[in-house]
CSV table of C-alpha atoms in Angstrom, one decimal:
chain,number,residue,atom,x,y,z
A,7,UNK,CA,-15.6,27.2,-0.8
A,8,UNK,CA,-16.1,23.5,1.5
A,9,UNK,CA,-13.5,22.3,-0.9
A,10,UNK,CA,-10.9,25.2,-0.2
A,11,UNK,CA,-9.0,24.3,3.4
A,12,UNK,CA,-8.9,21.0,1.7
A,13,UNK,CA,-6.8,23.0,-1.5
A,14,UNK,CA,-4.9,24.7,1.0
A,15,UNK,CA,-4.1,21.4,2.6
A,16,UNK,CA,-2.5,20.3,-0.3
A,17,UNK,CA,-0.9,24.1,-1.2
A,18,UNK,CA,1.0,23.9,1.8
A,19,UNK,CA,2.5,20.1,2.0
A,20,UNK,CA,4.0,20.0,-1.3
A,21,UNK,CA,4.8,24.2,-1.2
A,22,UNK,CA,6.8,22.5,2.4
A,23,UNK,CA,8.6,19.8,0.7
A,24,UNK,CA,9.7,22.2,-1.8
A,25,UNK,CA,12.1,23.6,0.4
A,26,UNK,CA,13.7,19.9,1.3
A,27,UNK,CA,16.3,20.1,-0.3
A,28,UNK,CA,17.6,23.0,1.9
A,29,UNK,CA,17.9,20.6,5.0
A,30,UNK,CA,17.9,17.5,3.6
A,31,UNK,CA,21.2,19.1,1.1
A,32,UNK,CA,23.7,19.6,4.4
A,33,UNK,CA,23.7,16.4,5.4
A,34,UNK,CA,24.8,14.7,2.0
A,35,UNK,CA,27.7,13.4,3.5
A,36,UNK,CA,25.8,10.6,5.7
A,37,UNK,CA,25.2,7.1,4.6
A,38,UNK,CA,21.3,7.7,3.2
A,39,UNK,CA,20.2,4.6,4.3
A,40,UNK,CA,20.4,6.3,7.8
A,41,UNK,CA,18.3,9.4,7.4
A,42,UNK,CA,16.3,7.4,6.8
A,43,UNK,CA,16.2,5.4,9.7
A,44,UNK,CA,16.9,8.0,11.4
A,45,UNK,CA,13.5,10.3,9.5
A,46,UNK,CA,11.7,7.6,10.1
A,47,UNK,CA,12.6,6.2,14.3
A,48,UNK,CA,12.2,10.1,15.0
A,49,UNK,CA,8.8,10.3,13.7
A,50,UNK,CA,7.6,7.4,15.5
A,51,UNK,CA,9.0,8.6,19.1
A,52,UNK,CA,6.8,12.0,17.9
A,53,UNK,CA,3.7,10.3,16.8
A,54,UNK,CA,3.5,8.0,19.4
A,55,UNK,CA,4.6,10.7,22.0
A,56,UNK,CA,1.3,12.5,20.5
A,57,UNK,CA,-1.2,10.3,20.2
A,58,UNK,CA,-0.8,8.9,23.5
A,59,UNK,CA,-1.0,12.6,25.1
A,60,UNK,CA,-3.9,14.2,23.1
A,61,UNK,CA,-5.6,11.2,20.5
A,62,UNK,CA,-6.2,8.3,23.1
A,63,UNK,CA,-10.2,9.3,22.2
A,64,UNK,CA,-9.7,9.3,18.8
A,65,UNK,CA,-7.4,5.8,19.2
A,66,UNK,CA,-9.9,3.8,21.1
A,67,UNK,CA,-12.6,5.1,18.8
A,68,UNK,CA,-10.3,3.6,16.0
A,69,UNK,CA,-9.8,0.3,17.2
A,70,UNK,CA,-13.7,0.0,18.1
A,71,UNK,CA,-14.4,1.3,14.5
A,72,UNK,CA,-12.4,-2.1,13.1
A,73,UNK,CA,-13.0,-4.0,15.5
A,74,UNK,CA,-16.7,-3.4,13.5
A,75,UNK,CA,-15.9,-4.0,10.4
A,76,UNK,CA,-16.7,-7.0,8.8
A,77,UNK,CA,-13.6,-9.1,8.1
A,78,UNK,CA,-13.6,-8.3,4.0
A,79,UNK,CA,-13.4,-5.0,5.6
A,80,UNK,CA,-10.6,-5.4,7.7
A,81,UNK,CA,-8.9,-7.3,5.4
A,82,UNK,CA,-9.2,-4.4,2.8
A,83,UNK,CA,-8.0,-2.1,5.6
A,84,UNK,CA,-5.4,-4.0,6.4
A,85,UNK,CA,-3.8,-4.0,3.1
A,86,UNK,CA,-4.5,-1.0,2.3
A,87,UNK,CA,-2.7,0.3,5.3
A,88,UNK,CA,0.0,-1.9,5.2
A,89,UNK,CA,0.9,-1.0,1.6
A,90,UNK,CA,1.2,2.8,2.7
A,91,UNK,CA,3.0,1.5,5.0
A,92,UNK,CA,5.6,-0.3,2.5
A,93,UNK,CA,4.9,3.1,-0.1
A,94,UNK,CA,6.2,5.4,2.0
A,95,UNK,CA,9.4,3.4,3.0
A,96,UNK,CA,9.9,3.0,-0.9
A,97,UNK,CA,8.8,6.0,-2.1
A,98,UNK,CA,11.4,8.9,1.5
A,99,UNK,CA,14.5,6.1,0.9
A,100,UNK,CA,15.0,6.1,-2.7
A,101,UNK,CA,14.0,10.4,-3.1
A,102,UNK,CA,17.2,11.3,-0.3
A,103,UNK,CA,18.9,8.6,-2.5
A,104,UNK,CA,18.6,10.7,-5.2
A,105,UNK,CA,18.9,13.8,-4.2
A,106,UNK,CA,21.5,13.1,-2.5
A,107,UNK,CA,24.0,11.3,-5.3
A,108,UNK,CA,22.7,11.9,-8.7
A,109,UNK,CA,20.7,15.3,-8.3
A,110,UNK,CA,18.0,17.9,-7.2
A,111,UNK,CA,17.0,18.3,-10.1
A,112,UNK,CA,16.5,14.2,-10.6
A,113,UNK,CA,14.2,14.9,-8.0
A,114,UNK,CA,11.6,17.2,-9.1
A,115,UNK,CA,11.4,15.5,-12.1
A,116,UNK,CA,10.2,12.7,-9.7
A,117,UNK,CA,7.8,14.3,-8.9
A,118,UNK,CA,6.6,16.3,-11.9
A,119,UNK,CA,5.9,12.7,-13.3
A,120,UNK,CA,3.9,12.1,-9.8
A,121,UNK,CA,1.2,13.6,-11.1
A,122,UNK,CA,0.7,11.8,-14.0
A,123,UNK,CA,0.6,8.7,-12.7
A,124,UNK,CA,-1.9,10.2,-10.0
A,125,UNK,CA,-3.8,10.6,-13.1
A,126,UNK,CA,-3.3,7.9,-14.8
A,127,UNK,CA,-3.9,5.3,-11.5
A,128,UNK,CA,-6.7,7.1,-9.8
A,129,UNK,CA,-8.6,6.8,-14.2
A,130,UNK,CA,-8.1,3.3,-13.8
A,131,UNK,CA,-9.2,2.2,-10.4
A,132,UNK,CA,-11.1,4.5,-8.7
A,133,UNK,CA,-13.0,5.8,-12.0
A,134,UNK,CA,-12.5,9.8,-11.3
A,135,UNK,CA,-13.8,12.0,-14.2
A,136,UNK,CA,-11.5,14.6,-15.7
A,137,UNK,CA,-12.7,16.3,-18.6
A,138,UNK,CA,-11.4,17.5,-21.7
A,139,UNK,CA,-9.4,20.4,-19.9
A,140,UNK,CA,-7.9,18.3,-17.5
A,141,UNK,CA,-6.7,16.0,-19.9
A,142,UNK,CA,-5.3,18.7,-21.5
A,143,UNK,CA,-3.5,19.8,-18.3
A,144,UNK,CA,-2.3,16.3,-18.1
A,145,UNK,CA,-0.9,16.3,-22.2
A,146,UNK,CA,0.4,19.7,-20.9
A,147,UNK,CA,2.3,17.8,-18.5
A,148,UNK,CA,3.3,14.6,-19.9
A,149,UNK,CA,5.2,17.4,-22.9
A,150,UNK,CA,6.9,19.1,-20.5
A,151,UNK,CA,8.3,15.4,-18.6
A,152,UNK,CA,9.2,14.1,-22.3
A,153,UNK,CA,10.9,17.4,-22.7
A,154,UNK,CA,12.7,16.8,-19.3
A,155,UNK,CA,13.9,13.2,-19.5
A,156,UNK,CA,15.6,14.6,-23.2
A,157,UNK,CA,18.2,15.7,-22.0
A,158,UNK,CA,18.7,12.9,-19.3
A,159,UNK,CA,17.1,9.6,-20.2
A,160,UNK,CA,18.3,8.0,-16.4
A,161,UNK,CA,16.2,11.2,-14.4
A,162,UNK,CA,13.7,9.9,-16.1
A,163,UNK,CA,13.7,6.7,-14.9
A,164,UNK,CA,14.5,7.9,-11.2
A,165,UNK,CA,11.5,10.0,-11.7
A,166,UNK,CA,8.8,7.0,-12.2
A,167,UNK,CA,10.8,5.2,-9.6
A,168,UNK,CA,9.8,8.4,-6.6
A,169,UNK,CA,7.2,9.2,-8.8
A,170,UNK,CA,5.1,5.6,-8.7
A,171,UNK,CA,5.4,4.9,-5.0
A,172,UNK,CA,3.6,8.2,-4.4
A,173,UNK,CA,1.6,7.9,-6.5
A,174,UNK,CA,0.8,4.5,-5.8
A,175,UNK,CA,-0.1,6.0,-1.8
A,176,UNK,CA,-1.6,9.0,-3.0
A,177,UNK,CA,-4.4,6.4,-4.6
A,178,UNK,CA,-4.5,4.4,-2.0
A,179,UNK,CA,-5.3,6.5,0.5
A,180,UNK,CA,-7.6,7.5,-1.3
A,181,UNK,CA,-9.7,4.6,-1.0
A,182,UNK,CA,-8.5,4.4,2.6
A,183,UNK,CA,-11.2,6.3,5.0
A,184,UNK,CA,-13.7,5.7,7.7
A,185,UNK,CA,-10.8,6.9,10.8
A,186,UNK,CA,-9.1,9.5,11.9
A,187,UNK,CA,-6.3,10.3,9.4
A,188,UNK,CA,-3.4,11.9,12.1
A,189,UNK,CA,-4.6,7.7,14.1
A,190,UNK,CA,-3.9,5.9,10.3
A,191,UNK,CA,-0.6,8.4,9.6
A,192,UNK,CA,0.1,7.3,12.8
A,193,UNK,CA,-0.1,3.3,12.0
A,194,UNK,CA,2.0,4.3,8.9
A,195,UNK,CA,5.3,5.7,10.2
A,196,UNK,CA,5.5,3.6,13.4
A,197,UNK,CA,4.4,0.4,11.4
A,198,UNK,CA,7.7,1.6,8.0
A,199,UNK,CA,9.7,1.6,10.7
A,200,UNK,CA,8.9,-2.1,12.8
A,201,UNK,CA,9.5,-3.0,9.5
A,202,UNK,CA,13.2,-0.8,9.5
A,203,UNK,CA,14.0,-1.7,12.6
A,204,UNK,CA,15.3,-5.4,11.8
A,205,UNK,CA,17.5,-3.7,9.0
A,206,UNK,CA,18.4,-1.3,11.5
A,207,UNK,CA,21.8,-3.3,13.2
A,208,UNK,CA,23.5,-4.8,9.8
A,209,UNK,CA,23.0,-1.9,7.6
A,210,UNK,CA,23.7,1.3,9.6
A,211,UNK,CA,26.3,3.2,9.8
A,212,UNK,CA,27.7,4.9,13.3
A,213,UNK,CA,26.1,6.2,15.2
A,214,UNK,CA,26.4,10.6,14.3
A,215,UNK,CA,27.1,12.3,17.2
A,216,UNK,CA,27.1,15.9,15.7
A,217,UNK,CA,24.0,18.3,17.3
A,218,UNK,CA,23.7,19.8,13.4
A,219,UNK,CA,23.1,16.3,12.3
A,220,UNK,CA,19.9,15.1,15.1
A,221,UNK,CA,18.4,18.7,15.2
A,222,UNK,CA,17.7,17.8,11.1
A,223,UNK,CA,17.4,15.5,11.7
A,224,UNK,CA,14.1,16.3,13.9
A,225,UNK,CA,13.5,19.8,11.9
A,226,UNK,CA,13.0,17.1,8.9
A,227,UNK,CA,10.5,14.7,10.4
A,228,UNK,CA,8.1,17.0,11.9
A,229,UNK,CA,8.2,20.2,9.4
A,230,UNK,CA,8.9,17.4,6.2
A,231,UNK,CA,7.8,14.6,7.5
A,232,UNK,CA,4.5,14.2,10.0
A,233,UNK,CA,3.0,17.6,9.5
A,234,UNK,CA,2.9,17.9,5.2
A,235,UNK,CA,2.0,14.1,5.3
A,236,UNK,CA,-1.0,14.7,8.2
A,237,UNK,CA,-1.6,18.1,5.6
A,238,UNK,CA,-2.5,15.3,2.9
A,239,UNK,CA,-4.5,13.2,3.9
A,240,UNK,CA,-6.6,15.3,5.3
A,241,UNK,CA,-6.6,17.1,2.1
A,242,UNK,CA,-7.6,14.0,0.0
A,243,UNK,CA,-10.6,13.9,2.6
A,244,UNK,CA,-12.5,16.5,0.8
A,245,UNK,CA,-10.4,16.4,-3.6
A,246,UNK,CA,-9.9,13.4,-5.6
A,247,UNK,CA,-6.8,12.2,-5.6
A,248,UNK,CA,-6.2,13.5,-9.5
A,249,UNK,CA,-6.7,16.8,-8.4
A,250,UNK,CA,-4.4,16.4,-5.4
A,251,UNK,CA,-1.8,15.0,-7.3
A,252,UNK,CA,-1.5,17.5,-10.1
A,253,UNK,CA,-1.2,19.7,-6.9
A,254,UNK,CA,1.6,17.8,-5.9
A,255,UNK,CA,3.7,20.1,-9.1
A,256,UNK,CA,4.1,22.9,-6.9
A,257,UNK,CA,6.8,20.7,-4.9
A,258,UNK,CA,9.3,19.9,-8.2
A,259,UNK,CA,9.3,23.9,-8.5
A,260,UNK,CA,10.2,25.1,-6.6
A,261,UNK,CA,12.9,22.1,-5.5
A,262,UNK,CA,14.0,23.3,-9.3
A,263,UNK,CA,13.7,27.5,-8.1
A,264,UNK,CA,15.8,26.2,-5.0
A,265,UNK,CA,17.8,23.7,-8.0
A,266,UNK,CA,18.6,26.8,-10.2
A,267,UNK,CA,19.1,29.8,-7.3
A,268,UNK,CA,21.0,28.3,-4.2
A,269,UNK,CA,22.5,25.2,-4.7
A,270,UNK,CA,23.2,26.7,-8.9
A,271,UNK,CA,22.2,23.6,-10.4
A,272,UNK,CA,23.7,24.3,-15.1
A,273,UNK,CA,20.0,25.0,-15.5
A,274,UNK,CA,19.3,24.7,-20.3
A,275,UNK,CA,16.5,26.4,-21.5
A,276,UNK,CA,14.8,22.7,-22.3
A,277,UNK,CA,14.2,22.9,-18.9
A,278,UNK,CA,13.2,26.6,-18.6
A,279,UNK,CA,10.1,26.3,-20.3
A,280,UNK,CA,10.1,22.7,-19.7
A,281,UNK,CA,8.8,23.6,-16.0
A,282,UNK,CA,7.1,26.1,-17.3
A,283,UNK,CA,4.3,24.6,-19.4
A,284,UNK,CA,3.9,22.3,-15.9
A,285,UNK,CA,3.5,25.5,-14.4
A,286,UNK,CA,0.6,26.0,-16.7
A,287,UNK,CA,-0.7,22.8,-16.3
A,288,UNK,CA,-1.5,22.7,-12.6
A,289,UNK,CA,-3.1,26.2,-13.3
A,290,UNK,CA,-5.9,24.4,-16.2
A,291,UNK,CA,-5.6,21.3,-14.0
A,292,UNK,CA,-7.7,23.3,-11.8
A,293,UNK,CA,-8.8,26.3,-14.0
A,294,UNK,CA,-12.3,24.9,-13.2
A,295,UNK,CA,-12.4,25.4,-9.4
A,296,UNK,CA,-11.7,28.9,-10.1
A,297,UNK,CA,-14.3,29.4,-11.4
A,298,UNK,CA,-16.5,28.2,-10.3
A,299,UNK,CA,-15.9,29.5,-7.3
A,300,UNK,CA,-16.5,33.1,-8.8
A,301,UNK,CA,-19.3,31.7,-10.6
A,302,UNK,CA,-20.8,31.2,-7.1
A,303,UNK,CA,-20.1,34.7,-6.6
A,304,UNK,CA,-21.4,36.1,-8.9
A,305,UNK,CA,-24.5,33.9,-8.6
A,306,UNK,CA,-25.1,34.8,-4.9
A,307,UNK,CA,-24.5,38.7,-6.2
A,308,UNK,CA,-27.3,38.5,-8.3
A,309,UNK,CA,-30.1,36.4,-6.1
A,310,UNK,CA,-32.1,39.0,-4.3
A,311,UNK,CA,-32.0,38.2,-0.3
A,312,UNK,CA,-34.5,39.3,2.1
A,313,UNK,CA,-34.1,41.5,5.1
A,314,UNK,CA,-36.6,41.6,8.2
A,315,UNK,CA,-37.4,45.6,7.9
A,316,UNK,CA,-38.8,45.6,4.7
A,317,UNK,CA,-39.8,41.6,4.2
A,318,UNK,CA,-37.5,41.7,1.1
A,319,UNK,CA,-33.8,43.6,-1.0
A,320,UNK,CA,-31.8,43.7,-3.6
A,321,UNK,CA,-28.9,43.1,-3.4
């Protein structure tokens, strides 16, 4: 059960993101770039504040570890972290724009495409191995995505843009090991804020004056950005990129249900069938984990155990 906590971290993070539209849709009257600005700026201030209060020892240790790295590893580490920040910015802006100005279903498709891209990148770049059942699950996901794109090819185009950016982030951070994950995430978000700061004077609108806007921005910053991203990076400590990527399907499945039940976006039988296929693919992909744990439990019950009194007894 060593990996159970990593599975739970990934599942909680992606389930949380599935409900993102509930707090993002009320902000559809604001420009996507403004939501992005204030989301990232709020996250950066929050992360710096937490680090200054509770993570100073970890920050100093991280600086010490970086100084001890050989020059080549320092360069690779810098590329992974700077690249990660840029990928997050691309992903966040494209997601906000598509959700508020195209459709929730288009963003759902993005995070259905993302696991497929993640798995393929992890296979090619990280040489992660998949068994035949897992490849079958990937094939099911591809079939589901093709069915969804049949009705609206532009949704697939948007999906590939959003999904590719996050898939690349996941794979890059699987290689970004040896540092405290909270400090790593703080660097990504602070750098994202610094990258956006020069664009703020020219591209931002008037500063919103409603309490609702700022309350929702802070909820997005903490509940839908900092916590899920930290859990995501934590999950990558114990799970490979392809497994974390496939669990990402939890996000769009929940988002799809909200689009249909809450926002009453029209859902066709074809779309329902496609999402059902993708849901099955998640179960199939992770079946090896469930079966392995069940076999271990059964094996444990069959093994003899020793007692202090008799020296030996049957479990």
